[in-house]
Short mmCIF file of C-alpha atoms in Angstrom, two decimals:
data_model
loop_
_atom_site.label_atom_id
_atom_site.label_comp_id
_atom_site.label_asym_id
_atom_site.label_seq_id
_atom_site.Cartn_x
_atom_site.Cartn_y
_atom_site.Cartn_z
CA MET A 893 3.33 24.96 -23.89
CA GLU A 894 0.86 26.45 -21.42
CA ALA A 895 2.55 28.21 -18.53
CA ASP A 896 0.19 26.75 -15.94
CA MET A 897 0.64 23.14 -17.06
CA SER A 898 3.10 20.68 -15.53
CA TYR A 899 4.52 18.31 -18.13
CA PRO A 900 6.39 15.01 -17.63
CA THR A 901 9.96 14.34 -18.75
CA ILE A 902 11.17 11.13 -20.41
CA TYR A 903 14.48 9.29 -19.93
CA ALA A 904 16.12 6.18 -21.37
CA GLY A 905 15.39 3.11 -19.27
CA THR A 906 19.10 2.54 -18.62
CA GLU A 907 19.63 6.00 -17.14
CA ILE A 908 19.79 4.92 -13.49
CA ARG A 909 21.41 1.54 -14.13
CA PHE A 910 24.45 3.07 -15.78
CA THR A 911 24.93 5.95 -13.31
CA GLY A 912 23.57 4.44 -10.09
CA LYS A 913 21.98 7.82 -9.37
CA LEU A 914 18.73 9.64 -10.10
CA PRO A 915 19.05 11.90 -13.15
CA GLU A 916 19.46 15.63 -12.52
CA HIS A 917 19.09 16.64 -16.17
CA ASP A 918 16.00 16.72 -18.41
CA GLY A 919 16.69 13.45 -20.19
CA LEU A 920 15.37 12.97 -23.71
CA GLY A 921 12.98 15.88 -23.41
CA THR A 922 9.71 17.19 -22.01
CA LEU A 923 6.49 15.48 -23.12
CA ALA A 924 4.75 18.78 -23.80
CA ASP A 925 2.55 17.13 -26.45
CA CYS A 926 0.94 14.63 -24.05
CA THR A 927 -2.82 14.91 -23.74
CA GLY A 928 -3.24 13.22 -20.37
CA CYS A 929 -1.13 12.11 -17.43
CA GLU A 930 -2.56 10.75 -14.18
CA VAL A 931 -1.00 9.07 -11.15
CA THR A 932 -2.89 6.70 -8.85
CA GLU A 933 -1.63 5.68 -5.40
CA ASP A 934 -3.34 3.69 -2.65
CA ILE A 935 -2.58 2.30 0.79
CA GLU A 936 -2.01 -1.22 -0.54
CA GLY A 937 1.18 -0.13 -2.29
CA VAL A 938 -0.18 0.59 -5.77
CA PHE A 939 1.63 3.61 -7.25
CA GLU A 940 1.11 3.85 -11.02
CA LEU A 941 0.96 6.32 -13.88
CA GLU A 942 -1.05 6.45 -17.11
CA LEU A 943 0.07 8.79 -19.87
CA THR A 944 -1.47 9.41 -23.31
CA TYR A 945 0.63 10.84 -26.14
CA PRO A 946 -0.09 11.44 -29.86
CA ALA A 947 1.86 9.44 -32.46
CA SER A 948 2.64 12.76 -34.14
CA GLY A 949 4.55 14.00 -31.08
CA ARG A 950 8.30 14.49 -31.50
CA LEU A 951 9.16 12.13 -28.61
CA PHE A 952 6.73 9.39 -29.63
CA ARG A 953 9.45 6.84 -30.47
CA TYR A 954 10.89 7.03 -26.95
CA LEU A 955 7.65 5.97 -25.25
CA ALA A 956 8.52 2.29 -25.02
CA PRO A 957 8.56 -0.30 -22.22
CA ASP A 958 11.28 0.31 -19.62
CA ALA A 959 11.68 4.03 -20.40
CA LEU A 960 11.50 6.33 -17.37
CA ILE A 961 9.00 9.16 -16.90
CA ARG A 962 9.55 11.91 -14.33
CA VAL A 963 6.56 13.85 -13.02
CA SER A 964 6.01 16.53 -10.41
CA LEU A 965 3.32 15.49 -7.94
CA GLY A 966 2.95 18.76 -6.06
CA ALA A 967 0.52 18.50 -3.15
CA MET A 968 0.22 14.74 -3.55
CA ASN A 969 3.73 14.19 -2.18
CA PRO A 970 4.55 17.01 0.29
CA PHE A 971 7.35 15.12 2.07
CA VAL A 972 9.66 15.22 -0.94
CA GLY A 973 11.73 18.31 -1.71
CA SER A 974 11.01 18.85 -5.41
CA ASN A 975 8.14 16.33 -5.51
CA ASN A 976 9.67 14.82 -8.66
CA GLN A 977 9.00 11.08 -8.86
CA LEU A 978 10.13 8.56 -11.48
CA PHE A 979 7.96 5.89 -13.08
CA ARG A 980 9.12 3.05 -15.33
CA ILE A 981 6.93 2.15 -18.32
CA ALA A 982 5.69 -1.43 -17.96
CA ARG A 983 3.34 -1.57 -20.94
CA THR A 984 2.34 0.51 -23.95
CA GLU A 985 -0.88 0.39 -25.94
CA TYR A 986 -1.30 1.79 -29.45
CA ARG A 987 -4.84 2.76 -30.44
CA MET A 988 -6.98 5.20 -32.40
CA ASP A 989 -8.61 7.98 -30.38
CA GLY A 990 -11.30 9.69 -32.43
CA GLY A 991 -9.34 8.93 -35.59
CA THR A 992 -6.04 10.12 -34.09
CA PRO A 993 -3.23 7.57 -33.50
CA VAL A 994 -2.07 7.70 -29.87
CA VAL A 995 0.04 5.64 -27.48
CA THR A 996 -0.94 5.08 -23.87
CA ALA A 997 1.91 4.23 -21.50
CA PHE A 998 1.20 2.41 -18.24
CA ALA A 999 4.09 2.94 -15.82
CA GLU A 1000 5.01 1.80 -12.32
CA HIS A 1001 6.72 3.89 -9.66
CA LEU A 1002 10.47 3.39 -9.39
CA SER A 1003 9.90 1.52 -6.10
CA TYR A 1004 8.50 -1.40 -8.14
CA ASP A 1005 12.13 -2.13 -9.07
CA LEU A 1006 12.31 -3.65 -5.56
CA ASN A 1007 10.26 -6.54 -6.97
CA TYR A 1008 13.59 -7.68 -8.43
CA SER A 1009 15.62 -7.23 -5.24
CA TYR A 1010 15.48 -10.30 -2.99
CA THR A 1011 16.16 -11.19 0.62
CA GLY A 1012 16.58 -14.56 2.31
CA PRO A 1013 14.16 -16.73 4.32
CA ILE A 1014 13.47 -15.66 7.89
CA THR A 1015 11.66 -16.98 10.96
CA LEU A 1016 11.60 -14.93 14.15
CA ASP A 1017 9.35 -13.31 16.73
CA ASP A 1018 9.83 -9.68 17.68
CA LYS A 1019 7.98 -6.55 18.77
CA ARG A 1020 10.19 -4.11 16.86
CA PRO A 1021 9.36 -3.37 13.22
CA SER A 1022 12.73 -1.61 12.83
CA TYR A 1023 14.52 -4.84 13.82
CA LEU A 1024 12.50 -6.87 11.33
CA LEU A 1025 13.43 -4.41 8.58
CA GLU A 1026 17.08 -4.50 9.66
CA THR A 1027 17.01 -8.31 9.45
CA MET A 1028 15.51 -8.17 5.96
CA LEU A 1029 18.26 -5.78 4.86
CA THR A 1030 20.98 -7.93 6.44
CA ASN A 1031 19.68 -11.03 4.61
CA ARG A 1032 19.51 -9.27 1.24
CA PHE A 1033 21.04 -10.98 -1.70
CA SER A 1034 24.12 -9.23 -3.06
CA THR A 1035 22.70 -6.30 -5.00
CA ARG A 1036 23.45 -2.74 -6.11
CA ASP A 1037 19.94 -1.46 -6.65
CA GLY A 1038 20.55 1.92 -4.98
CA PHE A 1039 17.55 1.70 -2.63
CA THR A 1040 17.55 2.64 1.04
CA CYS A 1041 14.88 1.63 3.56
CA ALA A 1042 14.11 3.14 6.97
CA CYS A 1043 11.47 2.46 9.63
CA SER A 1044 10.28 4.92 12.30
CA LEU A 1045 7.37 2.82 13.61
CA PRO A 1046 7.36 2.32 17.40
CA ALA A 1047 7.69 -1.13 18.97
CA ASP A 1048 4.43 -3.00 19.51
CA THR A 1049 3.23 -4.38 22.83
CA ASP A 1050 2.90 -7.93 21.42
CA TYR A 1051 5.34 -10.15 19.61
CA HIS A 1052 4.76 -10.67 15.89
CA HIS A 1053 5.59 -13.94 14.21
CA TRP A 1054 7.57 -13.27 11.04
CA ALA A 1055 8.05 -16.25 8.74
CA PHE A 1056 9.08 -16.51 5.10
CA GLU A 1057 10.14 -20.03 4.23
CA GLU A 1058 11.54 -19.01 0.85
CA PRO A 1059 13.35 -15.94 -0.51
CA TYR A 1060 11.04 -13.00 -1.21
CA SER A 1061 11.29 -9.57 -2.77
CA MET A 1062 12.11 -6.49 -0.72
CA ARG A 1063 8.96 -4.76 -1.93
CA GLU A 1064 6.86 -7.66 -0.69
CA GLY A 1065 8.74 -7.53 2.61
CA VAL A 1066 8.19 -3.83 3.32
CA LEU A 1067 4.52 -4.06 2.31
CA LYS A 1068 4.03 -6.98 4.68
CA LEU A 1069 5.88 -5.17 7.46
CA ALA A 1070 3.68 -2.09 7.12
CA GLU A 1071 0.56 -4.26 7.10
CA GLU A 1072 1.66 -6.25 10.17
CA PHE A 1073 2.33 -3.15 12.30
CA ASN A 1074 -0.41 -0.88 10.86
CA GLY A 1075 2.23 1.36 9.35
CA GLU A 1076 2.25 3.61 6.32
CA ILE A 1077 4.76 3.73 3.47
CA LEU A 1078 6.25 6.77 1.81
CA TRP A 1079 7.69 5.79 -1.57
CA ASP A 1080 10.25 8.43 -2.57
CA ASN A 1081 12.02 7.21 -5.72
CA GLN A 1082 14.83 5.03 -4.30
CA GLU A 1083 14.02 5.79 -0.66
CA VAL A 1084 11.44 3.75 1.24
CA LYS A 1085 10.21 5.09 4.56
CA ILE A 1086 7.88 3.14 6.86
CA GLY A 1087 6.20 5.15 9.58
CA LEU A 1088 3.05 7.12 10.43
CA PHE A 1089 2.55 9.95 7.97
CA GLY A 1090 -1.20 10.62 8.03
CA GLU A 1091 -2.44 13.88 9.57
CA ASP A 1092 -5.82 15.21 10.67
CA ARG A 1093 -7.25 17.58 8.08
CA ASP A 1094 -10.05 20.11 8.35
CA PHE A 1095 -11.87 18.71 5.34
CA VAL A 1096 -15.40 17.29 5.16
CA VAL A 1097 -16.71 14.86 2.53
CA GLU A 1098 -20.45 15.55 2.76
CA TYR A 1099 -23.64 14.21 1.23
CA GLY A 1100 -25.32 16.95 -0.76
CA GLY A 1101 -21.98 18.67 -1.27
CA ASN A 1102 -18.70 17.32 -2.59
CA MET A 1103 -19.53 13.63 -2.09
CA ALA A 1104 -19.51 11.80 -5.44
CA SER A 1105 -20.39 8.34 -4.09
CA PHE A 1106 -20.84 6.55 -0.77
CA SER A 1107 -21.20 3.00 0.52
CA ARG A 1108 -21.23 1.41 3.97
CA ASP A 1109 -20.98 -2.30 4.82
CA ALA A 1110 -21.30 -3.98 8.22
CA ASP A 1111 -20.36 -7.67 8.57
CA VAL A 1112 -20.23 -9.92 11.65
CA SER A 1113 -19.20 -13.08 9.78
CA GLU A 1114 -15.58 -12.70 10.88
CA SER A 1115 -16.29 -11.62 14.46
CA VAL A 1116 -14.76 -13.94 17.08
CA THR A 1117 -15.82 -14.17 20.73
CA GLY A 1118 -14.71 -17.71 21.65
CA VAL A 1119 -11.90 -20.13 20.81
CA TYR A 1120 -10.83 -23.78 20.98
CA ILE A 1121 -7.04 -23.94 21.06
CA TYR A 1122 -4.75 -26.80 20.02
CA TYR A 1123 -1.16 -27.37 18.95
CA LYS A 1124 -0.17 -29.19 15.76
CA ASP A 1125 3.09 -29.14 13.84
CA SER A 1126 4.61 -31.72 11.49
CA LYS A 1127 5.32 -34.14 14.37
CA THR A 1128 3.08 -33.29 17.30
CA TYR A 1129 -0.63 -32.92 17.94
CA SER A 1130 -1.85 -31.75 21.33
CA GLY A 1131 -5.63 -31.99 21.62
CA TYR A 1132 -7.84 -28.97 22.07
CA SER A 1133 -8.35 -26.91 25.21
CA GLY A 1134 -11.36 -24.74 25.83
CA PRO A 1135 -13.70 -23.34 25.00
CA PHE A 1136 -12.48 -19.95 26.17
CA THR A 1137 -14.72 -16.91 25.70
CA LEU A 1138 -14.73 -13.17 26.15
CA ALA A 1139 -16.83 -11.71 28.95
CA ASP A 1140 -18.11 -8.87 26.76
CA ASN A 1141 -19.67 -10.99 24.01
CA PRO A 1142 -22.37 -8.76 22.45
CA TYR A 1143 -23.95 -11.46 20.28
CA GLY A 1144 -26.73 -13.99 20.77
CA VAL A 1145 -24.37 -16.79 19.75
CA THR A 1146 -20.78 -17.35 20.79
CA ARG A 1147 -18.69 -17.13 17.65
CA TYR A 1148 -16.05 -19.81 18.15
CA ARG A 1149 -12.93 -20.31 16.08
CA LEU A 1150 -10.32 -23.06 16.06
CA TYR A 1151 -6.80 -21.82 16.77
CA ASN A 1152 -3.62 -23.76 16.08
CA CYS A 1153 -1.13 -21.99 18.35
CA ALA A 1154 1.81 -23.60 16.50
CA ASP A 1155 1.52 -20.61 14.19
CA ASP A 1156 2.57 -18.30 17.05
CA VAL A 1157 4.69 -20.30 19.51
CA PRO A 1158 8.04 -21.98 18.76
CA SER A 1159 7.32 -25.29 20.57
CA GLU A 1160 4.48 -27.20 22.20
CA PRO A 1161 3.30 -25.18 25.24
CA MET A 1162 2.44 -26.62 28.62
CA SER A 1163 -1.28 -27.30 29.10
CA SER A 1164 -1.33 -24.78 31.95
CA ASN A 1165 -0.32 -22.04 29.49
CA MET A 1166 -2.93 -22.81 26.84
CA GLU A 1167 -5.62 -20.58 28.33
CA ASP A 1168 -3.31 -17.56 28.48
CA ILE A 1169 -2.22 -18.11 24.88
CA ALA A 1170 -5.82 -18.58 23.75
CA LEU A 1171 -7.10 -15.44 25.47
CA ALA A 1172 -4.19 -13.36 24.18
CA TRP A 1173 -5.06 -14.52 20.65
CA LEU A 1174 -8.76 -13.90 21.21
CA ARG A 1175 -8.18 -10.30 22.30
CA ARG A 1176 -6.44 -9.63 19.00
CA GLN A 1177 -9.42 -10.74 16.92
CA GLU A 1178 -12.25 -8.72 15.46
CA ILE A 1179 -15.06 -8.52 18.05
CA ASN A 1180 -17.33 -5.78 16.74
CA PRO A 1181 -18.96 -5.87 13.31
CA LYS A 1182 -16.41 -5.35 10.56
CA THR A 1183 -17.50 -2.04 9.11
CA SER A 1184 -16.16 -0.42 5.98
CA ILE A 1185 -17.10 2.96 4.58
CA THR A 1186 -16.05 4.22 1.20
CA ALA A 1187 -16.69 7.71 -0.12
CA LYS A 1188 -15.36 9.41 -3.23
CA VAL A 1189 -14.88 13.11 -3.72
CA THR A 1190 -14.00 14.84 -6.98
CA GLU A 1191 -13.68 18.37 -5.62
CA VAL A 1192 -10.65 19.27 -3.53
CA PRO A 1193 -10.13 22.98 -2.87
CA GLU A 1194 -6.96 24.34 -4.46
CA GLY A 1195 -4.15 24.51 -1.94
CA MET A 1196 -5.84 22.11 0.51
CA PRO A 1197 -2.97 19.99 1.95
CA ILE A 1198 -4.40 16.48 1.68
CA LYS A 1199 -2.38 13.35 0.97
CA LEU A 1200 -2.62 9.58 1.23
CA TYR A 1201 -3.25 8.33 4.80
CA ASP A 1202 -4.60 11.70 6.00
CA ARG A 1203 -7.76 11.67 8.15
CA VAL A 1204 -10.83 13.66 7.08
CA GLN A 1205 -14.50 13.83 8.07
CA VAL A 1206 -17.25 11.91 6.26
CA ALA A 1207 -20.85 13.03 6.82
CA HIS A 1208 -24.02 11.44 5.40
CA ARG A 1209 -27.06 12.74 7.26
CA VAL A 1210 -29.53 10.32 5.60
CA PHE A 1211 -27.62 7.26 6.84
CA GLY A 1212 -26.68 8.93 10.11
CA VAL A 1213 -22.95 8.61 9.45
CA TYR A 1214 -20.53 11.11 10.95
CA ILE A 1215 -17.08 9.60 11.17
CA THR A 1216 -13.37 10.24 10.75
CA ALA A 1217 -11.86 8.16 7.95
CA ARG A 1218 -8.57 8.21 6.11
CA VAL A 1219 -7.62 8.81 2.50
CA VAL A 1220 -6.99 5.37 0.99
CA ARG A 1221 -6.57 6.14 -2.71
CA VAL A 1222 -5.72 9.24 -4.73
CA ARG A 1223 -5.79 10.05 -8.43
CA TYR A 1224 -3.68 13.04 -9.41
CA ASP A 1225 -3.83 15.03 -12.64
CA VAL A 1226 -0.16 15.73 -13.30
CA LEU A 1227 -0.71 18.20 -16.15
CA ARG A 1228 -3.08 20.41 -14.14
CA ASP A 1229 -1.32 19.81 -10.81
CA ARG A 1230 -4.47 18.92 -8.88
CA TYR A 1231 -6.37 15.97 -7.48
CA LYS A 1232 -8.84 14.32 -9.81
CA GLU A 1233 -10.34 12.03 -7.19
CA LEU A 1234 -9.92 11.06 -3.54
CA GLU A 1235 -11.26 7.84 -2.07
CA ILE A 1236 -11.96 7.88 1.64
CA GLY A 1237 -12.53 4.82 3.82
CA SER A 1238 -10.95 1.40 3.72
CA LEU A 1239 -9.48 -0.92 1.11
CA PRO A 1240 -9.28 -4.72 1.50
CA LYS A 1241 -5.80 -5.53 2.78
CA ASP A 1242 -4.68 -8.50 0.75
CA ILE A 1243 -0.93 -8.38 0.26
CA ALA A 1244 -0.81 -11.63 -1.74
CA ARG A 1245 -3.25 -10.18 -4.28
CA THR A 1246 -1.39 -6.87 -4.40
CA ILE A 1247 1.99 -8.52 -5.01
CA ALA A 1248 0.53 -10.78 -7.71
CA LYS A 1249 -0.88 -7.74 -9.47
CA MET A 1250 2.43 -5.90 -9.29
CA GLN A 1251 4.40 -8.81 -10.66
CA LYS A 1252 2.16 -8.85 -13.74
CA GLY A 1253 3.02 -5.24 -14.48
CA ALA A 1254 0.89 -2.11 -14.52
CA LYS A 1255 -2.65 -2.56 -15.78
CA GLY A 1256 -4.69 -0.22 -17.85
#
């Protein structure tokens, strides 16, 4: 075993279920024979591990679905004391690699167990993300999953409409809560923390230097500068009011949208209130071109404290781009205790797609 390598440890899948606690011992053994182990995490909630191990290894027979793998994530997870995180194997794949039989294990972070912890339907309007989380926890089905959840996000200035007509998983709930209030999630084994964890870093991703790839998109198709408002629920239809527009419309055409305010108000509003409701909605919409920038970097200086959600500089002199953007995806080489790749910019926020992917299990 090389002294400068960091190897994973494997445990029986029932380890936590029987004890109710995270293991403090070294389980079934250290996977010192593994040839690769990488962890990927992104701002949409994906947190997965891929490990490759030879069939000749002494712990080969234990690499089976539901087994637990513990890894040390070092700089990738600076909030956690020992940085040890547990992943549960969702799928294994046997194959030949250059004539050598190997198994590849695809595992999901322990927080994915919250996909099997449910809470009841809810409909309310509130400005406080902590209260919404508290309500989710209060409505939880009877369970002993061992997880704790906390929220340090500040209250918003506007009310948010929170509606789940059917029971839903706690993992779906906390992902939706973070999305709704522009929060960030720290997954720490059986602890879930929702807050603002990103920091400004003195790190530049630069064309001609450490930039591996770059793309920039600008799109006005979703920009909104005017609205027709109406109210329609299962029993009532109140015809449209408007149009209402913004004074600072920068476009040659007014980009109108239809807005059913029944999505945001509990009952049919008075006609005299429709304009205020419409303009409040309009101010929350995207006005400027929707711009996304994605850059990848494969060189991160050793010891540089960069993590998911952190803000760094992106510079591309040919395109005239000099911006601050955040880290949206990381790939970490567990064995060598270093980043393999950082992705800077923005990912499409589609919680429904993310949850569907998670419920299918980790993908290779």
